[in-house]
mmCIF file of C-alpha atoms in Angstrom:
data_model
loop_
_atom_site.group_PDB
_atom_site.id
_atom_site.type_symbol
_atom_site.label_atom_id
_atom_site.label_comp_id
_atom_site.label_asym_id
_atom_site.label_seq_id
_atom_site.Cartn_x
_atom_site.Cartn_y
_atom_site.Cartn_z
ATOM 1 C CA UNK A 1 -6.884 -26.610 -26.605
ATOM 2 C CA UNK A 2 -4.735 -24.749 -24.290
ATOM 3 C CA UNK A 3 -3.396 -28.304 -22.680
ATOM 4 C CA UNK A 4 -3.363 -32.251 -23.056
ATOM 5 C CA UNK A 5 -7.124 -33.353 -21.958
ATOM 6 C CA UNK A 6 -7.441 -36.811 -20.764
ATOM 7 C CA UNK A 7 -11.250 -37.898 -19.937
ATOM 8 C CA UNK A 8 -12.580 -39.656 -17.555
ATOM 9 C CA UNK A 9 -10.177 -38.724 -14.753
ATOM 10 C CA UNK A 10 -11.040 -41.522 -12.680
ATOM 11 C CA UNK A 11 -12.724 -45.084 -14.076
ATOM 12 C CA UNK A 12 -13.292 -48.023 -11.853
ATOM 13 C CA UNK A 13 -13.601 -51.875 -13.975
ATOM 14 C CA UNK A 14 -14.751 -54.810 -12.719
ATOM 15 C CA UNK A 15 -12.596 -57.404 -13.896
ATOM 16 C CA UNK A 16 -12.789 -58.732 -17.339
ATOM 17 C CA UNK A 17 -14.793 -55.380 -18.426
ATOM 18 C CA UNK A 18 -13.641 -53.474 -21.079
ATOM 19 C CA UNK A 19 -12.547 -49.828 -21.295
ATOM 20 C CA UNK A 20 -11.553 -46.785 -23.255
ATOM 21 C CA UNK A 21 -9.357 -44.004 -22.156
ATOM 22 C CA UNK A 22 -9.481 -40.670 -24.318
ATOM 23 C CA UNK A 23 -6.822 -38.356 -24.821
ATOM 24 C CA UNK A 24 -7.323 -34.885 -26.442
ATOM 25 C CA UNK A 25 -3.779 -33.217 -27.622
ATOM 26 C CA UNK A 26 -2.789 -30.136 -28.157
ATOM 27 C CA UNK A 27 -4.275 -28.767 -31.558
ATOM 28 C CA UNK A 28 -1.655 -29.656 -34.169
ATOM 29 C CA UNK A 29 0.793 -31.578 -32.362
ATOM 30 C CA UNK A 30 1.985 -34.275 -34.473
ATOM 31 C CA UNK A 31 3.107 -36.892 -32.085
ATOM 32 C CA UNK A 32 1.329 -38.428 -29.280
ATOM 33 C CA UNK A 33 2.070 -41.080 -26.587
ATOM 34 C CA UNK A 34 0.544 -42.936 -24.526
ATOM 35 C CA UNK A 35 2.592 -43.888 -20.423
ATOM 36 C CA UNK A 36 1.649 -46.326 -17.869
ATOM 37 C CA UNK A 37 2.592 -45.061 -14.260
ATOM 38 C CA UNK A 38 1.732 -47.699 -11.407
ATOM 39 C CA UNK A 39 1.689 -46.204 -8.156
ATOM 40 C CA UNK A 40 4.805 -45.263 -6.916
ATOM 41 C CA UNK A 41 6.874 -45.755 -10.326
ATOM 42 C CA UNK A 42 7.959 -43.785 -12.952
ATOM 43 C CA UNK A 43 5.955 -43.541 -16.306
ATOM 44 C CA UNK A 44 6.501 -46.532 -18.657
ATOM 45 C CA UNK A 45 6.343 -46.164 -22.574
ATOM 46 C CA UNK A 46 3.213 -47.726 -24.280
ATOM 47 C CA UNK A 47 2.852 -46.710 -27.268
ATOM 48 C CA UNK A 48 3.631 -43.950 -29.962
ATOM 49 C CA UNK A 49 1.793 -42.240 -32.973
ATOM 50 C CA UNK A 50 3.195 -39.568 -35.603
ATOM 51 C CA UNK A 51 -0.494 -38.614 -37.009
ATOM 52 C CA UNK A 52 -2.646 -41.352 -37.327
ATOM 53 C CA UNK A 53 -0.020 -44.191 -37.904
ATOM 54 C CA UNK A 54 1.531 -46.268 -34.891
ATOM 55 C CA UNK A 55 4.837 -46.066 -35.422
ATOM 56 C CA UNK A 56 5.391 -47.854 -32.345
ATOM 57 C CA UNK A 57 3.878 -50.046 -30.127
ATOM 58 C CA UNK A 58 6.523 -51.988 -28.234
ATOM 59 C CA UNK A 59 5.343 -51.147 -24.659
ATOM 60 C CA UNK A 60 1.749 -52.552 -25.033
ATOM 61 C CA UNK A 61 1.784 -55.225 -21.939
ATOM 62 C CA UNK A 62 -0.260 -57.568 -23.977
ATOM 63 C CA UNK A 63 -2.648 -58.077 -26.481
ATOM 64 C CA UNK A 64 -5.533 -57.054 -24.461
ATOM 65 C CA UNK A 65 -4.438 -53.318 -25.302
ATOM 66 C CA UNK A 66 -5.409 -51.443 -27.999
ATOM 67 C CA UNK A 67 -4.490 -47.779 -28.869
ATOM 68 C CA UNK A 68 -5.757 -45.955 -32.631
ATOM 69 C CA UNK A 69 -5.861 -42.481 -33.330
ATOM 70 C CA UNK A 70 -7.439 -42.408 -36.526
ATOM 71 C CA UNK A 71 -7.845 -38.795 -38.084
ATOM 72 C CA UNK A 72 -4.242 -38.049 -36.954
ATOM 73 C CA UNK A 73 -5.607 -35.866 -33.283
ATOM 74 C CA UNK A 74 -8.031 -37.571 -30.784
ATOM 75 C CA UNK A 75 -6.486 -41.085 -29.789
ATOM 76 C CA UNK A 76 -8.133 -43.617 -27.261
ATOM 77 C CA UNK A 77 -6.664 -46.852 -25.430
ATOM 78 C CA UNK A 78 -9.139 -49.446 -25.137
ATOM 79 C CA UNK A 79 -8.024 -52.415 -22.643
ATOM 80 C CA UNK A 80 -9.714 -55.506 -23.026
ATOM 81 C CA UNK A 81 -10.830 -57.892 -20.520
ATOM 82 C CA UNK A 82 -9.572 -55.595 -17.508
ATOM 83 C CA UNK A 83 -7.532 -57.440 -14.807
ATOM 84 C CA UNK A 84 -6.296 -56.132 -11.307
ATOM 85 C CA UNK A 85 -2.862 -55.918 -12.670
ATOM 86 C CA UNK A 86 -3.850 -53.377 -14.923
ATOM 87 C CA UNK A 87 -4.753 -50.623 -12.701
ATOM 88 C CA UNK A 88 -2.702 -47.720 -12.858
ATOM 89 C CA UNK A 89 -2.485 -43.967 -14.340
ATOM 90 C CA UNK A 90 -2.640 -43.683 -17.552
ATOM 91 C CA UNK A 91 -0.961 -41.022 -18.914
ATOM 92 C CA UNK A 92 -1.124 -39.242 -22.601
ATOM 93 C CA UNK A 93 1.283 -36.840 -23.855
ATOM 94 C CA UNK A 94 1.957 -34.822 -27.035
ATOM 95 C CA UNK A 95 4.779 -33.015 -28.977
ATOM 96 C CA UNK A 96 4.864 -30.491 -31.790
ATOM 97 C CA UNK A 97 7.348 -32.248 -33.846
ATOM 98 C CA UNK A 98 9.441 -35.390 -34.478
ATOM 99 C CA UNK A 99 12.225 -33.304 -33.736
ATOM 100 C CA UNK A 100 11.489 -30.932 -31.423
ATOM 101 C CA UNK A 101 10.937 -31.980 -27.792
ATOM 102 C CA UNK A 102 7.799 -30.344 -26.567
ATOM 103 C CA UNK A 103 6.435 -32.946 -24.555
ATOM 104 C CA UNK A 104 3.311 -32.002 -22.324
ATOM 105 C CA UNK A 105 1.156 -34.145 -20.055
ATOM 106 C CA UNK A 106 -2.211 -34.937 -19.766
ATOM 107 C CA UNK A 107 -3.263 -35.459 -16.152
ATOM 108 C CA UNK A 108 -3.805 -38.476 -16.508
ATOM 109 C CA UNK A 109 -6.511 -41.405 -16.194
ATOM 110 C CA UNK A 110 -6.674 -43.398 -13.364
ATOM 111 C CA UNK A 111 -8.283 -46.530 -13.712
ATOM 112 C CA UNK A 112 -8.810 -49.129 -10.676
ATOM 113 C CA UNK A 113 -10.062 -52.553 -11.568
ATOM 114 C CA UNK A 114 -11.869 -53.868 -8.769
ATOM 115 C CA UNK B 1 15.999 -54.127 -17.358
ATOM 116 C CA UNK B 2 15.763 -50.821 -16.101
ATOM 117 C CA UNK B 3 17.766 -48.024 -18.066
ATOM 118 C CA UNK B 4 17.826 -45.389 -16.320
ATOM 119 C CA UNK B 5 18.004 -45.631 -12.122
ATOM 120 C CA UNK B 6 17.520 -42.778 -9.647
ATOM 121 C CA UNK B 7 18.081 -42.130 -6.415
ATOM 122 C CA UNK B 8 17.417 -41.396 -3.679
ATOM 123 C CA UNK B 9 13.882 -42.806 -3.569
ATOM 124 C CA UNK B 10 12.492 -40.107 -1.084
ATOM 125 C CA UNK B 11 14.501 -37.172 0.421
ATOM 126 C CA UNK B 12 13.612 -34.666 2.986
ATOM 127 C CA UNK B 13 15.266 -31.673 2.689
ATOM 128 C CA UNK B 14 14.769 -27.969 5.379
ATOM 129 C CA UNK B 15 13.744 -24.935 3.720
ATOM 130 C CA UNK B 16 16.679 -22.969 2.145
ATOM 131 C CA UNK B 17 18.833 -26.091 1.782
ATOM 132 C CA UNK B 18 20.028 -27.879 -1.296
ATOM 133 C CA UNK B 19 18.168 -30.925 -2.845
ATOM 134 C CA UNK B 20 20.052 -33.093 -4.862
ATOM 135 C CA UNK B 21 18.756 -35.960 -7.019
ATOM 136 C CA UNK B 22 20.967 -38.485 -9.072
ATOM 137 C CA UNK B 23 20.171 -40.550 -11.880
ATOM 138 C CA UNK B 24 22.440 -43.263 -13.999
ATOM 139 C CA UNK B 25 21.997 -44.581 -17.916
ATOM 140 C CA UNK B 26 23.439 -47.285 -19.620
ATOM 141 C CA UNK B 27 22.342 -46.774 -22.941
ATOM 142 C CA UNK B 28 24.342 -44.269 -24.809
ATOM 143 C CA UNK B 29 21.541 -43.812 -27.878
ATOM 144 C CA UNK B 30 20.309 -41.395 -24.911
ATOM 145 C CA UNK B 31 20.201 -38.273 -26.148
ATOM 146 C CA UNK B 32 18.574 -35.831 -24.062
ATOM 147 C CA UNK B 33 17.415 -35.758 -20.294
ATOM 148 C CA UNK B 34 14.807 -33.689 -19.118
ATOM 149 C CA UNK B 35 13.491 -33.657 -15.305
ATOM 150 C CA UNK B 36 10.269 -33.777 -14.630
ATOM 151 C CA UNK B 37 8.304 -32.575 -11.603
ATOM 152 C CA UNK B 38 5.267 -34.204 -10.586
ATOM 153 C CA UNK B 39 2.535 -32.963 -8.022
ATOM 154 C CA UNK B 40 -0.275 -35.558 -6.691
ATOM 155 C CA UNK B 41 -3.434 -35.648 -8.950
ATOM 156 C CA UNK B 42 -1.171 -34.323 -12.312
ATOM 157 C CA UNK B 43 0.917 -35.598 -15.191
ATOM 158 C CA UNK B 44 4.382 -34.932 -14.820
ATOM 159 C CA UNK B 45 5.656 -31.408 -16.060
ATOM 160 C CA UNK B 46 8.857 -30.430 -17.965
ATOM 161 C CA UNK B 47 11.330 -28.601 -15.581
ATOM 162 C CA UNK B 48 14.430 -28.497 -17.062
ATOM 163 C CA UNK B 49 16.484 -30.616 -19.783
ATOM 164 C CA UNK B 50 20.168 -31.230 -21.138
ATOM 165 C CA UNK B 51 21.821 -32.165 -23.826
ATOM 166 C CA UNK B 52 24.983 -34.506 -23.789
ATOM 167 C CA UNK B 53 27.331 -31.765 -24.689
ATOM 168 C CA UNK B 54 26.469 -29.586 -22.067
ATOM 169 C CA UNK B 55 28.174 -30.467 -18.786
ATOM 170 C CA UNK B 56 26.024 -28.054 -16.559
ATOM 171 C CA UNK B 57 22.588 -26.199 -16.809
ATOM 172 C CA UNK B 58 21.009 -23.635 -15.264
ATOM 173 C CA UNK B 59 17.680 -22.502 -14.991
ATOM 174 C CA UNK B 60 16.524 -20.160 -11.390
ATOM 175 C CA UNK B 61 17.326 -22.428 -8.743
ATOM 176 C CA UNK B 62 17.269 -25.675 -11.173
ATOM 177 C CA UNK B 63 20.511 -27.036 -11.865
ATOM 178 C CA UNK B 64 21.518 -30.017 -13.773
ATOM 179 C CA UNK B 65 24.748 -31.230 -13.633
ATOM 180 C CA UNK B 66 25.493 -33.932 -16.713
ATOM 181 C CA UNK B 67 28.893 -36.167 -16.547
ATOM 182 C CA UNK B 68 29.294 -38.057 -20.037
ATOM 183 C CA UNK B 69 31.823 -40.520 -19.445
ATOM 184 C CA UNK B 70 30.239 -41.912 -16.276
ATOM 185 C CA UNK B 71 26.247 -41.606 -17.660
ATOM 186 C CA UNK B 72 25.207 -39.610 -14.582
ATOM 187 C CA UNK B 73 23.693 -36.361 -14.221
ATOM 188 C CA UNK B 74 22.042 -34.930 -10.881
ATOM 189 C CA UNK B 75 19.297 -32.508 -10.532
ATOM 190 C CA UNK B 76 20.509 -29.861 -7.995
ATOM 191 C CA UNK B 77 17.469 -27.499 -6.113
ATOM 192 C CA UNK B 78 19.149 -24.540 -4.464
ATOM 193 C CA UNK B 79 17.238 -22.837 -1.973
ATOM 194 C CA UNK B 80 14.321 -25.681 -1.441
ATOM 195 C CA UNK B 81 10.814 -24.288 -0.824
ATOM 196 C CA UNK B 82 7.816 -25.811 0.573
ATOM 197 C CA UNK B 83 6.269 -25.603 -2.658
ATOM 198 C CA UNK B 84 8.884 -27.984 -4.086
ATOM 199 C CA UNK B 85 7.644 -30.634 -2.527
ATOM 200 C CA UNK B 86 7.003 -33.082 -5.314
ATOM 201 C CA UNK B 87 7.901 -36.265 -6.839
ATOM 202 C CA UNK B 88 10.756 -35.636 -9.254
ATOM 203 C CA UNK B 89 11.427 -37.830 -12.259
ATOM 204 C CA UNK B 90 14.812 -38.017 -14.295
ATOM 205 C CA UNK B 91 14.214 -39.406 -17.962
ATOM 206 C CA UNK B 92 16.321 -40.034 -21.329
ATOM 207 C CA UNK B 93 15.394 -39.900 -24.391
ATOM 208 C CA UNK B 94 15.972 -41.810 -27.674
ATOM 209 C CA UNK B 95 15.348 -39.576 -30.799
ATOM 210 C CA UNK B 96 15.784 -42.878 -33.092
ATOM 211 C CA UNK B 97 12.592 -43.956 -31.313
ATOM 212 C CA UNK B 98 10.522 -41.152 -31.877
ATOM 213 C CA UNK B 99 11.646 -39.136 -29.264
ATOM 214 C CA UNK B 100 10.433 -41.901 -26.733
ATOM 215 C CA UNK B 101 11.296 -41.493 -22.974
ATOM 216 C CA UNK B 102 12.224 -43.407 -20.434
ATOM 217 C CA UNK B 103 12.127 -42.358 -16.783
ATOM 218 C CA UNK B 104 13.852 -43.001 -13.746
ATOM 219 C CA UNK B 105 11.251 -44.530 -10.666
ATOM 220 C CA UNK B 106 11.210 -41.376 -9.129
ATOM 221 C CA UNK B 107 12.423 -39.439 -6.055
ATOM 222 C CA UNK B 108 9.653 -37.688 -3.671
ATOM 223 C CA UNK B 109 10.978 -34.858 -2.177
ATOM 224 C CA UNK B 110 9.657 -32.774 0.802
ATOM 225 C CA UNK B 111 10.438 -29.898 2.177
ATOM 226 C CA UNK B 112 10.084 -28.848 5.654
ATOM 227 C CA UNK B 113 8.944 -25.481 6.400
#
């Protein structure tokens, strides 16, 4: 696709419900991340894939998050057990290359936990 | 521990004037800084980047200014339009971790017609 899709746009949880947040990259970019932005506040780092594997998944708040890609292009974070702390934009982005920096932004899914 | 801080948090700026945003690092595995521009509703797009070597960059009315030895660099808007009016985010990057970025909290800039 011409851009980084991110679907739904907007998802409100009730606490303790689970959810999934779907990012669509550009066709044949080879990384992918995955950004937290609470209101206000720059994007934080979540989690990284080259392909399918996750090479890195430092920034994951806790073990109630969960992020696979598993054919190497369509990823999804799911979030267990949803708290209020947890709402935020959620943010996916993806790059052509290790080494080349062609970062682009999804718009982003924000999620409200009510 | 935040890595990389910005300031100001929110600057108002008339049209035609100059708006200048600063941002410090600590960590010198930083090794390239883009700036970001963010409008309400979007993800944050690329708007200009430098490299450590590169004291100065210049791109339209974008300007980064990059000062090694004291880990700042500013983002300099020269001739501020309405339509800048954004939130602006300074980041760094870490190629050793997969060219993972870290961002500044952000400065929201408007401009006043």
């Amino acid at each position: 696709g011409a851009g980084v899709s991110q679907s739904p746009r907007y998802k409100v949880a009730k606490r303790g419900q689970d959810v999934a947040l779907r990012c669509d990259p550009i066709s044949g970019h080879v990384s992918l991340f995955w950004y937290q932005q609470a209101l206000g506040q720059g994007p934080e780092f979540l989690t990284y894939f080259q392909n399918e594997a996750q090479l890195d998944k430092s920034g994951l708040p806790s073990d109630r998050f969960f992020a696979e890609r598993p054919e190497g292009s369509v990823s999804t974070l799911k979030i267990q057990r949803t708290q209020q702390e947890d709402s935020a934009v959620y943010l996916c982005a993806s790059s052509p290359d290790r080494g080349v920096f062609g970062y682009t932004f999804g718009s982003g899914t924000r999620l409200t936990v009510v | 521990q935040q890595q990389v801080k910005q300031s100001p948090q929110s600057l108002i700026v008339q049209k035609g004037g100059i708006s200048i945003i600063n941002c410090a690092y600590e960590n010198t595995a930083f090794d390239y800084f883009p700036w970001y521009q963010q409008f309400p509703g979007k993800g944050p797009a690329l708007l200009i980047a430098i490299r450590p070597d590169v004291s100065e960059k210049k791109e339209g009315r974008f300007t980064i200014s990059f000062n090694k030895s004291a880990k700042q660099f500013s983002l300099h808007i020269m001739d501020s339009q309405p339509g800048d009016s954004a939130t602006y985010f300074c980041a760094a990057r870490r190629r050793d971790a997969g060219n993972m970025l870290t961002f500044g909290g952000g400065t929201r800039l408007m401009v006043k017609p």
